[in-house]
Coordinates of C-alpha atoms and ligand atoms in Angstrom, one line a residue:
M1 CA 67.7 84.1 268.2
A2 CA 64.0 83.7 269.1
K3 CA 62.0 86.9 269.7
M4 CA 60.8 87.1 273.3
A5 CA 58.1 89.1 275.1
T6 CA 58.7 90.1 278.7
L7 CA 55.8 90.1 281.2
D8 CA 56.1 91.9 284.5
I9 CA 53.7 90.6 287.2
E10 CA 53.8 92.2 290.5
G11 CA 57.5 93.0 290.0
K12 CA 58.5 89.5 288.8
K13 CA 59.5 89.3 285.0
Y14 CA 58.6 86.4 282.8
E15 CA 60.0 85.7 279.3
L16 CA 57.6 84.4 276.7
P17 CA 58.6 83.2 273.2
I18 CA 57.1 85.0 270.2
V19 CA 55.9 83.1 267.2
E20 CA 56.2 84.7 263.8
G21 CA 54.1 83.6 260.9
T22 CA 54.9 83.5 257.2
E23 CA 53.0 86.8 256.8
N24 CA 55.1 88.3 259.7
E25 CA 52.2 88.2 262.1
L26 CA 53.5 87.9 265.8
G27 CA 51.9 85.8 268.6
I28 CA 53.0 85.6 272.2
N29 CA 53.3 81.8 272.9
I30 CA 51.6 81.5 276.4
K31 CA 51.7 77.7 276.4
T32 CA 53.7 77.8 279.8
L33 CA 52.2 80.9 281.3
R34 CA 50.1 79.3 283.9
S35 CA 52.7 76.9 285.1
D36 CA 55.5 79.6 284.9
T37 CA 53.5 82.1 286.9
N38 CA 51.9 79.7 289.3
G39 CA 48.3 80.1 288.0
V40 CA 48.1 83.4 286.0
V41 CA 46.0 83.2 282.8
T42 CA 45.0 85.6 280.1
L43 CA 41.4 86.9 279.7
D44 CA 40.0 87.8 276.3
P45 CA 36.1 87.6 276.0
G46 CA 35.3 86.7 272.3
Y47 CA 39.0 85.9 271.7
K48 CA 39.4 89.3 270.0
N49 CA 43.2 89.2 270.6
T50 CA 43.7 85.5 271.0
G51 CA 45.2 83.1 268.4
A52 CA 43.7 79.7 268.9
C53 CA 46.1 77.8 266.6
E54 CA 48.7 78.0 263.9
S55 CA 47.1 77.5 260.6
A56 CA 48.4 77.2 256.9
I57 CA 44.9 77.3 255.3
T58 CA 43.6 80.9 255.0
F59 CA 45.4 84.2 255.5
L60 CA 43.5 87.4 256.0
N61 CA 44.5 91.0 256.8
G62 CA 41.5 92.9 258.1
E63 CA 43.3 96.3 257.9
K64 CA 44.2 95.9 254.3
G65 CA 41.2 93.9 253.3
V66 CA 43.3 90.9 252.1
L67 CA 42.0 87.3 251.9
R68 CA 44.0 84.3 250.4
Y69 CA 43.2 80.6 250.4
R70 CA 46.6 78.6 250.6
G71 CA 48.3 81.7 249.2
Y72 CA 46.0 82.3 246.3
S73 CA 44.1 85.7 246.3
I74 CA 40.3 85.4 246.7
E75 CA 40.0 87.7 243.7
E76 CA 41.9 85.3 241.4
L77 CA 40.1 82.3 242.8
A78 CA 36.7 83.8 242.4
E79 CA 37.5 84.8 238.8
K80 CA 39.5 81.8 237.7
A81 CA 38.6 78.7 239.7
H82 CA 35.6 76.4 240.2
F83 CA 34.3 75.6 243.6
L84 CA 35.3 71.9 243.6
E85 CA 38.9 73.0 242.8
V86 CA 38.8 75.4 245.7
C87 CA 37.4 72.6 248.0
Y88 CA 40.4 70.4 247.0
L89 CA 42.9 73.4 247.4
L90 CA 41.6 74.3 250.9
I91 CA 41.6 70.6 252.2
F92 CA 44.8 69.3 250.6
G93 CA 46.8 72.5 250.2
E94 CA 47.4 72.5 246.5
L95 CA 45.3 73.2 243.3
P96 CA 44.5 69.7 241.9
T97 CA 45.7 68.4 238.5
E98 CA 42.9 67.4 236.2
N99 CA 43.4 63.7 237.2
Q100 CA 43.3 64.5 240.9
L101 CA 40.2 66.6 240.5
N102 CA 38.5 63.9 238.5
K103 CA 39.3 61.3 241.0
F104 CA 38.2 63.6 243.9
H105 CA 34.9 64.3 242.2
N106 CA 34.3 60.6 241.3
D107 CA 34.9 59.6 244.9
I108 CA 32.4 62.3 246.0
K109 CA 29.8 61.1 243.5
A110 CA 30.3 57.6 244.8
Q111 CA 29.1 58.9 248.2
S112 CA 26.3 61.3 246.9
H113 CA 23.4 59.0 248.2
V114 CA 21.8 59.2 251.5
D115 CA 20.2 56.3 253.3
E116 CA 16.4 56.3 252.6
D117 CA 15.7 56.2 256.3
V118 CA 17.1 59.8 256.6
K119 CA 14.0 60.8 254.7
R120 CA 11.9 59.5 257.6
I121 CA 13.9 61.8 259.9
L122 CA 13.4 64.7 257.5
D123 CA 9.6 63.9 257.4
G124 CA 9.5 64.3 261.2
F125 CA 10.2 68.0 260.9
P126 CA 7.4 70.6 260.4
K127 CA 7.5 72.2 256.9
A128 CA 8.1 75.6 258.6
A129 CA 11.2 74.4 260.6
H130 CA 14.1 76.7 259.8
P131 CA 16.4 74.9 257.3
M132 CA 19.5 75.5 259.4
G133 CA 18.0 73.5 262.3
V134 CA 16.9 70.8 259.9
L135 CA 20.4 70.7 258.3
S136 CA 22.4 70.6 261.5
S137 CA 20.1 67.7 262.8
L138 CA 20.4 65.7 259.6
T139 CA 24.2 66.2 259.3
S140 CA 24.5 64.9 262.9
A141 CA 22.0 62.0 262.1
L142 CA 24.4 60.9 259.2
V143 CA 26.7 59.4 261.9
A144 CA 24.1 56.7 262.6
F145 CA 24.2 55.6 259.0
N146 CA 28.0 56.0 258.6
P147 CA 29.5 54.8 262.0
S148 CA 32.9 54.2 260.3
S149 CA 33.2 58.0 259.8
V150 CA 33.7 58.7 263.5
N151 CA 36.9 57.1 264.7
V152 CA 39.2 58.3 261.9
D153 CA 42.9 58.5 262.8
S154 CA 44.5 57.7 259.5
E155 CA 44.6 60.1 256.5
E156 CA 43.0 57.4 254.4
D157 CA 40.0 57.0 256.9
M158 CA 39.8 60.9 257.1
Y159 CA 39.7 61.1 253.3
K160 CA 36.7 58.5 253.3
A161 CA 34.8 60.7 255.8
I162 CA 35.6 63.8 253.9
V163 CA 34.2 62.6 250.5
K164 CA 31.2 61.2 252.3
I165 CA 30.2 64.6 253.8
L166 CA 31.0 66.5 250.5
G167 CA 28.8 64.0 248.8
K168 CA 25.9 63.9 251.2
F169 CA 25.8 67.5 252.5
P170 CA 24.4 69.0 249.1
V171 CA 21.7 66.2 249.0
L172 CA 20.7 67.1 252.6
T173 CA 20.7 70.8 251.8
A174 CA 18.6 70.4 248.6
W175 CA 16.2 68.0 250.4
T176 CA 15.7 70.5 253.2
Y177 CA 14.7 73.1 250.7
R178 CA 12.3 70.7 248.8
K179 CA 10.7 69.5 252.0
R180 CA 9.9 73.1 252.8
M181 CA 8.5 73.8 249.4
G182 CA 6.4 70.5 249.5
L183 CA 8.4 69.2 246.5
P184 CA 9.4 65.5 246.0
L185 CA 13.1 64.9 246.9
D186 CA 15.4 64.7 243.9
Y187 CA 18.9 63.0 243.6
G188 CA 20.5 64.9 240.9
G189 CA 22.6 63.2 238.3
D190 CA 26.1 61.7 238.1
S191 CA 26.8 63.4 234.7
L192 CA 26.6 66.9 236.2
G193 CA 29.3 69.0 237.9
Y194 CA 29.3 69.4 241.6
V195 CA 27.5 72.7 241.8
D196 CA 25.3 72.0 238.8
N197 CA 24.2 68.7 240.4
F198 CA 23.2 70.6 243.5
L199 CA 21.1 73.1 241.5
K200 CA 19.4 70.2 239.8
M201 CA 18.5 68.7 243.2
M202 CA 17.2 72.0 244.4
F203 CA 15.3 73.2 241.3
K204 CA 14.4 70.3 239.0
K205 CA 10.6 70.4 238.5
P206 CA 8.8 67.1 239.4
N207 CA 7.2 67.1 236.0
G208 CA 9.9 68.8 234.0
E209 CA 13.5 68.3 232.7
Y210 CA 16.5 70.1 234.4
A211 CA 18.4 72.5 232.1
T212 CA 21.6 74.1 233.3
N213 CA 21.4 77.9 233.5
D214 CA 25.0 79.0 233.0
I215 CA 24.4 82.4 234.5
V216 CA 22.9 80.8 237.7
L217 CA 25.6 78.1 237.8
E218 CA 28.5 80.6 237.4
A219 CA 27.0 83.0 240.1
L220 CA 26.4 80.2 242.7
D221 CA 29.9 78.7 242.0
K222 CA 31.5 82.1 242.6
L223 CA 29.4 82.7 245.8
L224 CA 30.4 79.3 247.2
I225 CA 34.1 80.0 246.6
L226 CA 33.8 83.4 248.4
H227 CA 32.3 81.7 251.4
A228 CA 34.6 78.6 251.5
D229 CA 36.9 79.6 254.4
H230 CA 37.7 82.5 256.6
E231 CA 40.3 81.5 259.1
Q232 CA 39.1 81.1 262.8
N233 CA 35.6 82.6 262.6
C234 CA 32.9 81.7 265.1
S235 CA 31.6 78.5 263.2
T236 CA 35.1 77.3 262.2
S237 CA 36.4 77.6 265.8
T238 CA 33.4 75.7 266.8
V239 CA 34.2 72.8 264.3
R240 CA 37.8 72.9 265.6
I241 CA 36.9 72.6 269.3
V242 CA 34.2 70.0 268.9
G243 CA 36.5 68.1 266.6
S244 CA 39.3 68.4 269.2
S245 CA 37.4 65.9 271.4
H246 CA 37.6 63.4 268.5
A247 CA 33.8 63.4 268.3
G248 CA 34.1 62.9 264.6
L249 CA 33.8 65.0 261.4
F250 CA 30.0 65.0 260.9
V251 CA 29.0 66.1 264.3
S252 CA 31.8 68.8 264.2
I253 CA 30.2 70.0 261.0
S254 CA 26.8 69.9 262.6
A255 CA 28.0 72.1 265.5
G256 CA 29.5 74.5 263.0
I257 CA 26.2 74.8 261.2
A258 CA 24.5 75.6 264.6
A259 CA 27.0 78.4 265.2
L260 CA 26.7 79.8 261.7
W261 CA 23.0 80.1 262.1
G262 CA 23.3 83.0 264.5
P263 CA 22.3 86.5 263.0
L264 CA 25.6 87.9 264.2
H265 CA 27.4 85.4 261.9
G266 CA 26.1 83.5 258.8
G267 CA 22.5 84.2 259.7
A268 CA 23.2 87.9 258.8
N269 CA 22.7 87.2 255.0
Q270 CA 19.0 86.4 255.9
A271 CA 18.8 89.3 258.3
V272 CA 20.1 91.7 255.7
I273 CA 17.3 91.0 253.2
E274 CA 14.8 91.1 256.0
M275 CA 16.1 94.5 257.0
L276 CA 16.1 95.8 253.5
E277 CA 12.6 94.5 253.0
A278 CA 11.5 96.3 256.2
I279 CA 13.1 99.6 255.0
K280 CA 11.2 99.2 251.6
A281 CA 8.0 98.5 253.5
D282 CA 8.6 101.5 255.6
G283 CA 8.8 103.7 252.5
G284 CA 12.5 103.4 251.8
D285 CA 13.6 105.7 254.6
T286 CA 17.2 104.6 255.1
K287 CA 17.9 107.5 257.4
K288 CA 15.5 106.1 260.0
F289 CA 17.2 102.8 260.1
M290 CA 20.7 104.4 260.2
A291 CA 19.5 106.4 263.3
K292 CA 18.2 103.2 264.9
A293 CA 21.6 101.4 264.2
K294 CA 23.5 104.3 265.9
D295 CA 21.0 104.4 268.9
K296 CA 22.6 102.6 271.8
N297 CA 19.2 102.1 273.4
D298 CA 18.0 100.4 270.2
P299 CA 19.2 96.7 269.8
F300 CA 18.9 97.1 266.1
R301 CA 22.1 96.8 264.1
L302 CA 22.8 97.5 260.4
M303 CA 22.9 93.8 259.3
G304 CA 25.7 93.1 256.8
F305 CA 27.8 95.8 258.2
G306 CA 30.8 95.6 260.5
H307 CA 33.3 92.8 261.1
R308 CA 35.4 91.4 263.9
V309 CA 38.5 91.4 261.6
Y310 CA 37.9 93.6 258.6
K311 CA 38.4 97.2 259.5
N312 CA 38.4 98.0 255.7
F313 CA 36.2 96.8 252.9
D314 CA 35.5 93.0 253.1
P315 CA 37.1 91.9 249.8
R316 CA 34.3 89.4 249.3
A317 CA 31.7 92.1 249.6
K318 CA 33.4 94.1 246.8
I319 CA 33.3 91.0 244.5
I320 CA 29.7 90.1 245.4
K321 CA 28.5 93.6 244.9
K322 CA 29.9 93.7 241.4
A323 CA 28.5 90.2 240.7
A324 CA 25.1 91.3 241.9
D325 CA 24.8 94.0 239.3
S326 CA 25.8 91.7 236.5
V327 CA 23.6 88.7 237.6
L328 CA 20.5 90.9 237.8
E329 CA 21.3 92.4 234.4
D330 CA 22.1 89.0 232.8
L331 CA 18.9 87.6 234.3
G332 CA 17.0 90.7 233.3
I333 CA 15.8 91.2 236.9
E334 CA 14.9 94.6 238.4
D335 CA 15.3 94.4 242.2
D336 CA 14.7 97.7 244.1
I337 CA 16.1 96.0 247.2
L338 CA 19.6 96.4 245.5
D339 CA 18.9 100.1 245.1
I340 CA 18.0 100.4 248.8
A341 CA 21.2 98.4 249.7
K342 CA 23.4 100.8 247.6
A343 CA 21.7 103.8 249.2
L344 CA 22.2 102.4 252.7
E345 CA 25.9 101.6 251.9
K346 CA 26.6 105.0 250.6
E347 CA 25.0 106.7 253.6
A348 CA 26.9 104.5 256.1
L349 CA 30.2 105.0 254.4
E350 CA 29.7 108.8 254.8
D351 CA 28.4 108.6 258.4
P352 CA 30.9 109.4 261.2
Y353 CA 29.4 106.7 263.5
F354 CA 30.3 104.0 260.9
V355 CA 33.5 105.6 259.6
D356 CA 34.9 106.1 263.1
R357 CA 34.2 102.4 264.0
K358 CA 35.5 101.2 260.6
L359 CA 32.1 99.5 259.8
Y360 CA 32.1 98.5 256.2
P361 CA 29.8 96.1 254.3
N362 CA 30.7 92.5 254.9
V363 CA 30.2 89.3 252.8
D364 CA 26.5 89.1 254.0
F365 CA 25.5 92.5 252.8
Y366 CA 25.1 91.8 249.1
S367 CA 25.0 88.0 248.9
G368 CA 21.3 87.8 249.5
I369 CA 20.5 90.0 246.5
I370 CA 22.1 87.4 244.3
Y371 CA 20.5 84.4 246.1
R372 CA 17.1 86.0 245.6
A373 CA 17.9 86.5 241.9
L374 CA 18.8 82.8 241.6
G375 CA 15.4 81.9 243.0
I376 CA 16.7 80.9 246.5
P377 CA 14.2 81.7 249.2
V378 CA 15.5 83.8 252.2
E379 CA 15.4 81.0 254.7
M380 CA 17.9 79.1 252.5
F381 CA 20.4 81.9 252.5
T382 CA 22.3 80.7 255.5
P383 CA 22.3 77.0 254.3
M384 CA 23.9 78.3 251.1
F385 CA 26.6 79.9 253.3
A386 CA 27.0 76.5 255.1
L387 CA 27.3 74.7 251.6
G388 CA 30.1 77.2 250.8
R389 CA 31.8 77.0 254.1
L390 CA 31.8 73.2 254.2
P391 CA 35.3 72.7 252.5
G392 CA 36.7 75.3 254.9
W393 CA 35.4 73.6 258.0
I394 CA 36.6 70.3 256.7
A395 CA 40.1 71.7 255.9
Q396 CA 40.4 73.2 259.4
W397 CA 39.1 70.0 261.1
R398 CA 41.6 67.9 259.1
E399 CA 44.5 70.3 260.0
M400 CA 43.6 70.3 263.6
R401 CA 43.5 66.4 263.7
L402 CA 46.7 66.0 261.6
N403 CA 48.5 68.4 263.9
K404 CA 47.3 66.3 266.8
E405 CA 46.1 69.3 268.6
P406 CA 45.0 68.9 272.3
I407 CA 41.4 69.0 273.3
G408 CA 40.2 72.6 273.5
R409 CA 39.5 73.6 277.1
P410 CA 39.9 77.4 277.9
R411 CA 40.4 78.6 281.4
Q412 CA 38.4 81.4 283.2
I413 CA 38.7 84.0 286.0
Y414 CA 36.1 83.1 288.6
V415 CA 34.1 86.0 290.0
G416 CA 31.4 84.2 291.9
E417 CA 30.7 83.6 295.6
T418 CA 33.7 82.5 297.7
L419 CA 33.3 79.5 300.0
R420 CA 30.0 79.5 302.1
E421 CA 28.1 76.8 304.1
F422 CA 24.9 75.2 303.2
T423 CA 21.9 76.5 305.1
P424 CA 18.7 74.2 305.4
I425 CA 15.7 75.4 303.7
N426 CA 13.8 76.2 306.9
E427 CA 16.7 78.7 307.9
R428 CA 16.8 80.6 304.5
Ligands
LIG1 C1 30.3 86.9 259.1 O1 34.5 86.3 261.7 C2 34.2 86.1 260.5 O2 35.1 85.9 259.6 C3 32.8 85.9 260.0 C4 32.5 85.9 258.5 C5 33.0 84.6 257.9 O3 33.2 84.6 256.7 O4 33.0 83.5 258.6 O5 33.1 87.0 257.9 C6 31.0 85.9 258.3 O6 29.8 86.5 260.2 C7 30.2 88.3 258.8 C8 29.5 89.2 259.9 C9 28.0 89.1 259.7 N1 27.3 89.8 260.8 C10 26.6 90.9 260.6 O7 26.5 91.6 259.5 C11 25.8 91.4 261.9 C12 26.1 92.9 262.1 N2 27.4 93.2 262.5 C13 27.7 93.2 263.8 O8 26.8 92.6 264.7 C14 29.2 93.3 264.2 O9 29.8 94.0 263.4 C15 29.9 91.9 264.3 C16 29.3 90.9 265.1 C17 30.1 91.4 262.9 C18 31.3 92.2 264.8 O10 31.1 92.5 266.1 P1 32.4 92.9 267.1 O11 33.7 92.7 266.4 O12 32.1 92.3 268.4 O13 32.3 94.5 267.2 P2 31.6 95.2 268.4 O14 30.2 94.6 268.6 O15 32.5 95.3 269.5 O16 31.3 96.7 267.7 C19 32.3 97.7 267.8 C20 31.4 99.0 267.8 C21 30.3 99.0 268.8 O17 29.9 100.3 269.0 P3 30.6 101.0 270.5 O18 30.3 100.1 271.6 O19 32.2 101.1 270.2 O20 30.0 102.4 270.5 O21 30.8 99.0 266.5 C22 29.3 99.0 266.7 C23 29.1 98.5 268.1 O22 27.9 98.8 268.5 N3 28.8 98.1 265.6 C24 27.6 98.4 264.9 C25 27.5 97.3 264.0 N4 28.6 96.6 264.1 C26 29.4 97.0 265.2 N5 26.6 99.3 265.1 C27 25.6 99.3 264.2 N6 25.5 98.3 263.3 C28 26.5 97.3 263.1 N7 26.3 96.3 262.2

């Protein structure tokens, strides 16, 4: 017998079916609410209480600090998997066999070139342009050079579009960085692994050879896994809703990049380092910044803290914090910013304002420490987040299209002027 919810509106009762997920989450299915009640809708700014879809990709429990991709714990995947394996898992639902992974990688390598004319678009940007704006534009521009990637209804055509964006996005990301640094663009090499090839495209010196640094490679591979998906976050919801109009995968990803750019979302990793640098420049007085974060009249927020879903430690933050210590030690780097971060975390975790609001460090709080240690400049932190989140965006877009979900079009409650007549300007 299906579970039902009863709604009483002005004395009239309505029965609504309850959906139960595989992790025993309950959702009230309001698909017929407006027609059943002759126009009543729900209202939920920021969708804090609203499920937009049923998804089989990522499960998270914010109260318990649990995160799993296709049933595998983030802790196991971060420790035992490689990023390209996790891309395959998120998109197709299973960990690949060696043959499947090799074919997947070869199909991606076959698409890891970008039309030379894209360089002319890149050249049109000022060097100081923020890489997220450049990356979102270039990703959208890819459509012009790959028109067959737009109207994809069959799984086969979707696969072709998917390996194209997985092949070209790292190139665009690395080129965005090299343009900013005034370096010649590099194409990487077919003999390298997916993440190693990206590092070569980023860091190969124009007049030198590229040599894999295993510490850097392992650290970035782990960071990309930790950022790969996170159910219906702001940028993923953006990808799903843009994709629901069948606008195509590349522009849906471009819209996701734009949403991720915001400092309340993926842009927080850059904002955290800028905040820690400001604390350092101010003499390291963390208490002053804590007071600002608690002051309702001060727009300042403790970047890298708090989360819409996690009301416990973000499991990714725990893993990244541990990795930050070992990466800095392995690379022999002293970074007093890490000490400031740890002092700030300790203070916040003991402060009633943060404790009462269940504000813990999130994925962005420590990730920038590692990116810095890897030699990645702060403006490239959020593009790194986008590179990691790419497979999650793809997986969620593919699920939405294969489920033939309707175009996203929320309702509203109108609170503006009621009907009034036009008055000519000379009578106003
Ligand atoms: C990501 O959704 C995802 O899954 C995102 C993400 C992913 O993988 O895709 O996990 C990645 O975006 C992580 C979040 C990165 N953003 C930041 O670190 C920016 C700083 N954090 C905040 O802006 C905030 O915590 C949000 C945006 C993350 C969450 O905001 P909510 O859920 O809308 O919570 P809220 O604004 O309603 O805050 C509740 C209370 C408020 O105080 P009161 O009005 O109750 O008195 O907590 C306070 C807020 O003022 N608060 C903070 C705070 N975060 C919340 N106060 C100071 N500093 C903060 N960081």
